[in-house]
Short mmCIF file of C-alpha atoms in Angstrom, two decimals:
data_model
loop_
_atom_site.label_atom_id
_atom_site.label_comp_id
_atom_site.label_asym_id
_atom_site.label_seq_id
_atom_site.Cartn_x
_atom_site.Cartn_y
_atom_site.Cartn_z
CA ARG M 1 86.24 119.78 111.80
CA PRO M 2 88.71 120.97 109.08
CA ASP M 3 89.94 119.32 105.97
CA ASP M 4 93.37 119.59 104.20
CA TRP M 5 92.88 120.30 100.52
CA HIS M 6 96.58 119.76 99.76
CA LEU M 7 98.66 117.20 101.56
CA HIS M 8 101.78 114.89 100.97
CA VAL M 9 102.06 111.80 103.17
CA ARG M 10 104.75 110.04 101.07
CA ASP M 11 104.67 106.16 101.00
CA GLY M 12 105.89 102.92 102.61
CA ALA M 13 107.15 103.11 106.07
CA ARG M 14 106.96 106.92 106.24
CA LEU M 15 103.18 106.73 105.93
CA SER M 16 102.75 105.58 109.56
CA SER M 17 104.90 108.45 110.76
CA VAL M 18 103.03 111.21 109.22
CA VAL M 19 99.37 110.06 108.51
CA PRO M 20 98.39 110.21 112.27
CA HIS M 21 99.36 113.78 112.54
CA SER M 22 96.89 114.81 109.80
CA ALA M 23 94.13 112.17 111.05
CA ALA M 24 94.31 113.84 114.46
CA TRP M 25 92.62 117.07 113.22
CA CYS M 26 91.33 116.78 109.61
CA ALA M 27 88.55 114.51 108.36
CA ARG M 28 89.54 114.58 104.64
CA ALA M 29 92.77 115.40 102.63
CA ILE M 30 93.44 115.69 99.02
CA VAL M 31 96.45 113.67 98.77
CA MET M 32 99.18 114.62 96.19
CA PRO M 33 100.27 112.01 93.67
CA ASN M 34 104.00 113.00 93.26
CA THR M 35 105.19 109.81 94.99
CA THR M 36 108.05 107.66 93.61
CA PRO M 37 106.66 106.09 91.36
CA PRO M 38 103.81 108.80 90.74
CA ILE M 39 100.33 108.00 90.94
CA THR M 40 99.41 108.22 87.21
CA ASP M 41 96.48 105.85 86.94
CA THR M 42 93.28 104.73 88.82
CA GLN M 43 94.59 101.41 89.92
CA ARG M 44 97.73 103.07 91.56
CA ALA M 45 95.39 105.65 93.11
CA THR M 46 93.05 103.14 94.82
CA ALA M 47 96.07 101.04 96.00
CA TYR M 48 97.68 104.15 97.36
CA ARG M 49 94.42 105.09 99.16
CA ASP M 50 94.43 101.58 100.80
CA ARG M 51 97.97 102.00 102.09
CA ILE M 52 97.04 105.32 103.65
CA GLN M 53 94.07 104.04 105.23
CA GLU M 54 96.14 101.30 106.79
CA ALA M 55 98.53 103.91 108.31
CA VAL M 56 95.52 105.60 110.17
CA PRO M 57 95.81 104.84 113.96
CA ASP M 58 93.33 102.40 115.37
CA GLY M 59 90.19 104.17 116.83
CA ASN M 60 90.55 107.01 114.34
CA GLN M 61 88.81 105.67 111.08
CA ARG M 62 87.22 109.16 110.39
CA PHE M 63 90.18 110.21 108.24
CA GLU M 64 89.33 110.02 104.37
CA PRO M 65 92.15 110.23 101.83
CA LEU M 66 90.87 111.93 98.68
CA MET M 67 92.91 110.68 95.86
CA THR M 68 94.44 112.63 92.73
CA LEU M 69 95.92 111.52 89.45
CA TYR M 70 99.37 112.76 88.33
CA LEU M 71 98.73 114.27 84.89
CA THR M 72 101.42 113.44 82.25
CA ASP M 73 101.85 113.96 78.61
CA LYS M 74 100.76 110.44 78.09
CA THR M 75 97.64 110.19 80.39
CA PRO M 76 94.96 108.82 78.10
CA VAL M 77 91.67 110.58 77.90
CA GLU M 78 89.68 107.43 78.98
CA GLU M 79 91.56 107.43 82.24
CA ILE M 80 89.52 110.44 83.54
CA ALA M 81 86.14 108.70 83.48
CA LYS M 82 87.65 105.65 84.96
CA ALA M 83 89.14 107.63 87.78
CA LYS M 84 85.93 109.63 88.38
CA GLU M 85 83.86 106.30 88.61
CA ALA M 86 86.51 104.96 91.22
CA GLY M 87 86.06 108.08 93.34
CA VAL M 88 89.32 109.90 92.49
CA ALA M 89 88.71 113.56 93.62
CA ALA M 90 90.88 115.56 91.22
CA VAL M 91 93.83 115.55 88.71
CA LYS M 92 97.04 117.28 89.65
CA LEU M 93 99.07 119.24 87.09
CA TYR M 94 102.77 119.69 87.65
CA PRO M 95 104.74 121.56 85.04
CA ALA M 96 107.66 119.09 84.40
CA GLY M 97 110.47 120.02 86.76
CA ALA M 98 108.50 122.45 88.83
CA THR M 99 108.95 120.90 92.18
CA THR M 100 109.60 117.61 94.09
CA ASN M 101 109.12 114.45 91.95
CA SER M 102 107.71 116.51 89.04
CA ASP M 103 109.94 115.25 86.19
CA ASN M 104 107.01 113.25 84.85
CA GLY M 105 104.76 116.34 84.59
CA VAL M 106 103.35 118.05 81.65
CA LYS M 107 105.69 119.89 79.25
CA ASP M 108 102.97 121.56 77.05
CA VAL M 109 99.77 122.26 79.23
CA LEU M 110 97.88 123.71 76.40
CA GLY M 111 98.79 120.59 74.33
CA ARG M 112 96.64 118.62 76.76
CA ILE M 113 93.23 120.26 76.05
CA PRO M 114 91.33 116.98 75.05
CA ILE M 115 92.02 115.42 78.51
CA LEU M 116 91.10 118.86 80.22
CA GLU M 117 87.91 119.02 78.21
CA GLU M 118 87.13 115.49 79.46
CA MET M 119 87.74 116.63 82.95
CA ALA M 120 85.30 119.56 82.55
CA ARG M 121 82.58 117.09 81.11
CA VAL M 122 82.77 114.85 84.00
CA ASN M 123 83.31 117.63 86.58
CA MET M 124 86.75 116.49 87.72
CA PRO M 125 88.76 119.42 89.16
CA LEU M 126 92.26 120.41 88.12
CA CYS M 127 94.67 121.12 90.95
CA VAL M 128 97.48 123.38 89.57
CA HIS M 129 100.98 123.98 90.66
CA GLY M 130 101.06 127.40 89.22
CA GLU M 131 104.54 128.01 88.07
CA VAL M 132 106.45 128.10 84.81
CA VAL M 133 109.80 126.39 84.58
CA ASP M 134 111.34 128.52 81.90
CA GLN M 135 115.13 129.05 82.78
CA ASP M 136 114.89 132.64 81.76
CA VAL M 137 112.17 133.34 84.41
CA ASP M 138 113.30 134.42 87.91
CA ILE M 139 112.07 131.86 90.66
CA PHE M 140 110.30 134.73 92.35
CA ASP M 141 108.30 135.59 89.28
CA ARG M 142 107.30 131.98 88.20
CA GLU M 143 103.75 132.28 89.64
CA LYS M 144 102.90 135.50 88.05
CA VAL M 145 104.28 134.45 84.65
CA PHE M 146 102.23 131.11 84.86
CA ILE M 147 98.97 133.12 85.40
CA ASP M 148 99.70 135.28 82.47
CA LYS M 149 101.10 132.76 80.10
CA ILE M 150 99.29 129.57 80.89
CA LEU M 151 96.38 129.86 83.33
CA GLN M 152 94.50 132.73 81.91
CA PRO M 153 94.42 131.22 78.36
CA LEU M 154 93.50 127.78 79.88
CA LEU M 155 90.54 129.34 81.58
CA GLU M 156 89.42 131.03 78.50
CA ARG M 157 89.76 127.98 76.49
CA LEU M 158 87.85 125.78 78.99
CA PRO M 159 85.03 127.74 80.45
CA ASN M 160 83.57 124.72 82.45
CA LEU M 161 86.73 123.49 84.03
CA LYS M 162 87.04 123.87 87.86
CA VAL M 163 90.65 125.01 88.78
CA ILE M 164 92.29 125.20 92.16
CA MET M 165 95.47 127.21 92.07
CA GLU M 166 97.46 125.54 94.80
CA HIS M 167 99.56 127.06 97.44
CA ILE M 168 99.32 130.51 96.13
CA THR M 169 102.29 132.97 97.26
CA THR M 170 101.80 136.26 95.55
CA LYS M 171 99.56 139.31 95.63
CA ASP M 172 99.14 138.63 91.79
CA ALA M 173 97.73 135.19 92.46
CA ALA M 174 95.53 136.38 95.34
CA GLU M 175 94.01 139.13 93.17
CA PHE M 176 93.68 136.78 90.09
CA VAL M 177 91.78 134.29 92.14
CA ALA M 178 89.51 136.79 93.85
CA GLN M 179 88.47 138.38 90.47
CA ALA M 180 88.18 134.92 88.61
CA PRO M 181 84.95 133.19 87.98
CA GLU M 182 83.40 131.14 90.80
CA ARG M 183 85.01 127.94 89.28
CA VAL M 184 88.52 129.22 90.12
CA ALA M 185 89.78 128.85 93.87
CA ALA M 186 92.99 128.58 95.69
CA THR M 187 94.61 127.01 98.60
CA ILE M 188 97.09 128.88 101.03
CA THR M 189 99.67 127.19 103.12
CA PRO M 190 100.73 128.22 106.68
CA GLN M 191 104.21 128.91 105.75
CA HIS M 192 103.34 131.44 103.13
CA LEU M 193 101.06 133.24 105.59
CA LEU M 194 103.65 133.29 108.44
CA LEU M 195 107.00 133.55 106.56
CA ASN M 196 108.65 135.50 103.86
CA ARG M 197 111.91 135.03 102.01
CA ASN M 198 113.96 136.70 104.67
CA ASP M 199 113.07 133.58 106.81
CA ILE M 200 115.16 131.53 104.31
CA LEU M 201 118.05 133.69 103.78
CA VAL M 202 118.77 136.18 106.63
CA GLY M 203 121.32 135.04 109.26
CA GLY M 204 122.29 132.05 107.22
CA ILE M 205 120.41 129.56 104.97
CA LYS M 206 117.40 128.01 106.69
CA PRO M 207 116.88 124.78 104.71
CA HIS M 208 113.77 123.82 106.56
CA HIS M 209 112.12 126.95 105.39
CA TYR M 210 112.79 126.07 101.73
CA CYS M 211 109.68 125.06 99.74
CA LEU M 212 108.22 125.47 96.27
CA PRO M 213 106.71 127.84 95.39
CA ILE M 214 109.37 129.63 97.21
CA LEU M 215 108.62 132.10 100.12
CA LYS M 216 108.17 135.69 98.63
CA ARG M 217 108.49 139.36 99.74
CA GLU M 218 106.68 140.68 102.72
CA THR M 219 104.38 142.53 100.51
CA HIS M 220 103.10 139.26 99.10
CA ARG M 221 102.63 137.79 102.57
CA GLN M 222 100.63 140.77 103.43
CA ALA M 223 98.48 140.24 100.39
CA LEU M 224 97.80 136.59 101.44
CA LEU M 225 96.83 137.80 104.92
CA ALA M 226 94.43 140.32 103.31
CA ALA M 227 92.99 137.42 101.18
CA ILE M 228 92.12 135.24 104.24
CA ALA M 229 90.84 138.28 106.16
CA SER M 230 88.44 139.15 103.32
CA GLY M 231 86.46 135.88 104.13
CA SER M 232 86.18 135.05 100.41
CA PRO M 233 84.90 131.56 99.89
CA LYS M 234 87.47 131.08 97.18
CA PHE M 235 90.32 130.62 99.65
CA PHE M 236 90.60 127.53 101.70
CA LEU M 237 93.09 125.48 103.72
CA GLY M 238 95.70 123.47 102.01
CA THR M 239 98.87 122.92 104.12
CA ASP M 240 101.17 121.45 101.27
CA SER M 241 102.77 119.74 104.27
CA ALA M 242 105.56 118.00 102.57
CA PRO M 243 107.92 115.92 104.79
CA HIS M 244 111.53 115.10 103.93
CA PRO M 245 114.25 113.45 105.97
CA LYS M 246 116.37 115.82 107.79
CA GLY M 247 119.41 114.86 105.95
CA ALA M 248 117.71 115.41 102.56
CA LYS M 249 116.91 118.95 103.59
CA GLU M 250 120.25 119.72 105.17
CA SER M 251 122.43 119.00 102.22
CA SER M 252 124.38 120.65 99.42
CA CYS M 253 121.10 120.31 97.11
CA GLY M 254 118.33 120.36 99.73
CA CYS M 255 114.73 119.14 98.98
CA ALA M 256 111.80 121.64 98.70
CA GLY M 257 109.02 121.04 101.18
CA ILE M 258 107.91 122.18 104.71
CA TYR M 259 106.26 119.80 107.21
CA SER M 260 103.41 121.37 108.96
CA ALA M 261 100.74 118.56 109.61
CA HIS M 262 101.81 118.20 113.18
CA ALA M 263 100.46 121.75 114.04
CA ALA M 264 98.57 123.02 110.98
CA VAL M 265 95.56 124.60 112.65
CA PRO M 266 97.62 126.29 115.49
CA LEU M 267 99.81 127.73 112.74
CA TYR M 268 96.94 128.91 110.86
CA ALA M 269 95.45 130.38 113.95
CA MET M 270 98.55 132.50 114.44
CA ALA M 271 98.12 133.98 110.91
CA PHE M 272 94.50 134.60 111.27
CA GLU M 273 95.07 136.38 114.52
CA GLU M 274 97.78 138.50 112.92
CA ALA M 275 95.37 139.30 110.22
CA GLY M 276 92.63 140.31 112.75
CA ALA M 277 90.44 137.60 111.36
CA LEU M 278 90.14 134.76 113.78
CA ASP M 279 86.37 134.80 113.05
CA LYS M 280 87.14 133.82 109.53
CA LEU M 281 89.29 130.78 110.44
CA GLU M 282 86.44 128.20 110.63
CA ALA M 283 85.08 128.91 107.22
CA PHE M 284 88.67 128.78 105.70
CA ALA M 285 89.40 125.51 107.42
CA SER M 286 86.02 123.77 107.34
CA PHE M 287 83.49 125.38 105.03
CA ASN M 288 85.08 126.76 101.78
CA GLY M 289 86.82 123.68 100.67
CA PRO M 290 83.78 121.24 100.79
CA ALA M 291 81.77 123.96 99.20
CA PHE M 292 84.18 124.15 96.22
CA TYR M 293 84.49 120.32 95.97
CA ASN M 294 80.69 119.78 96.24
CA ARG M 295 81.02 117.86 99.29
CA GLU M 296 79.11 117.98 102.67
CA ARG M 297 80.64 119.70 105.66
CA ASN M 298 81.97 117.51 108.41
CA GLN M 299 79.64 117.17 111.36
CA ASP M 300 82.34 116.43 114.00
CA ARG M 301 84.37 119.20 115.57
CA ILE M 302 87.74 119.94 117.04
CA THR M 303 88.35 122.64 119.74
CA LEU M 304 91.18 125.14 119.24
CA VAL M 305 92.38 126.67 122.44
CA ARG M 306 94.83 129.36 123.49
CA LYS M 307 97.61 127.30 125.12
CA LYS M 308 101.35 127.46 124.84
CA TRP M 309 103.34 124.45 123.81
CA ARG M 310 106.62 123.88 122.34
CA VAL M 311 107.03 122.14 118.99
CA PRO M 312 109.48 119.14 119.03
CA GLU M 313 112.90 119.51 117.22
CA SER M 314 111.97 116.49 115.21
CA TYR M 315 109.54 113.57 114.65
CA ASP M 316 110.33 110.10 113.59
CA PHE M 317 109.90 109.62 109.79
CA GLY M 318 109.99 106.04 108.59
CA ASP M 319 112.16 103.44 110.15
CA GLU M 320 115.54 105.28 110.92
CA GLU M 321 114.97 109.00 109.85
CA VAL M 322 113.40 112.12 111.26
CA VAL M 323 111.68 115.12 109.86
CA VAL M 324 112.14 118.66 111.14
CA PRO M 325 108.67 120.39 111.42
CA LEU M 326 107.63 123.88 110.88
CA TRP M 327 108.24 125.95 113.99
CA ALA M 328 110.77 123.36 115.35
CA GLY M 329 111.80 124.00 118.95
CA LYS M 330 109.59 127.25 119.27
CA GLU M 331 106.38 128.01 121.14
CA LEU M 332 103.06 128.14 119.53
CA GLU M 333 100.21 130.07 121.23
CA TRP M 334 97.43 127.84 120.07
CA ALA M 335 96.65 124.23 120.50
CA ILE M 336 93.95 121.70 119.66
CA GLU M 337 92.25 119.93 122.60
CA GLU M 338 92.71 116.19 122.48
CA GLY M 339 89.78 114.28 121.04
CA ILE M 340 87.16 115.06 118.33
CA GLN M 341 83.73 116.03 119.36
CA GLU M 342 80.75 114.24 117.59
#
């Protein structure tokens, strides 16, 4: 059974709309902390975990949310050991202003060395949104500049810190991670494997294909396909499934985020089939992530079958709203058989 090593489930009434989609196929998920308000300390993380677990449908209690802390410029060093003791799985680095609800993020990453040293000491991984936010850097170049300007110096300064470069989008990132030490890994989303920037812009603006990091050129998509086809254990499943209400996406200043939890494994199967690497899908989805996070593989299984089905135009999202999913209204070639095998 797979895990999702990068997931957004929001909060409040919306939890019961989206958590069941993930719980139907994945056993564990690294849950992102950029809620409103953000999950900035251990007490908030454990309370959020409880709310997520309450949203898991009856009869499916095998879904485990793995919590993260939102790193800020004010996070105290002593919070790391406290979080580790409470079972928090990782700390998330958002450069301030890089994505949804990231305004409380870190303004000077290299200025937070003491807390990063403490993370290395207690073996707490750092999940990184790898983009700079400098106004003079083109949005399509943010990832590469982050690697050169921030990530490489950070890794050199902290030789024992485990780092996950989240939702990589470029050839530069794929090559960097592949060549980096074993303590560096990356998650890859279905949208960045299946879509390129034409899918946002050609034939009219497609707001439901807008995410951050933004979709890139086809050359970069091909590099990501090559990365998953390589079978490298450094790459693993992280959907970055990020639901927003339809109206918040279809607006004059639309939100960044693509919802994919409803069909994540079938979407990944399409990408792996395109890459000629279906035999590598199981490791990407179920083996590589647990190995990096030092966790046991799941013992139960799901069954992926070749079966056409049409994705709904929308799903309920909270009390009165809907979310438009990835591949809305279109056919998928793969499906998960109902039920989880022990």
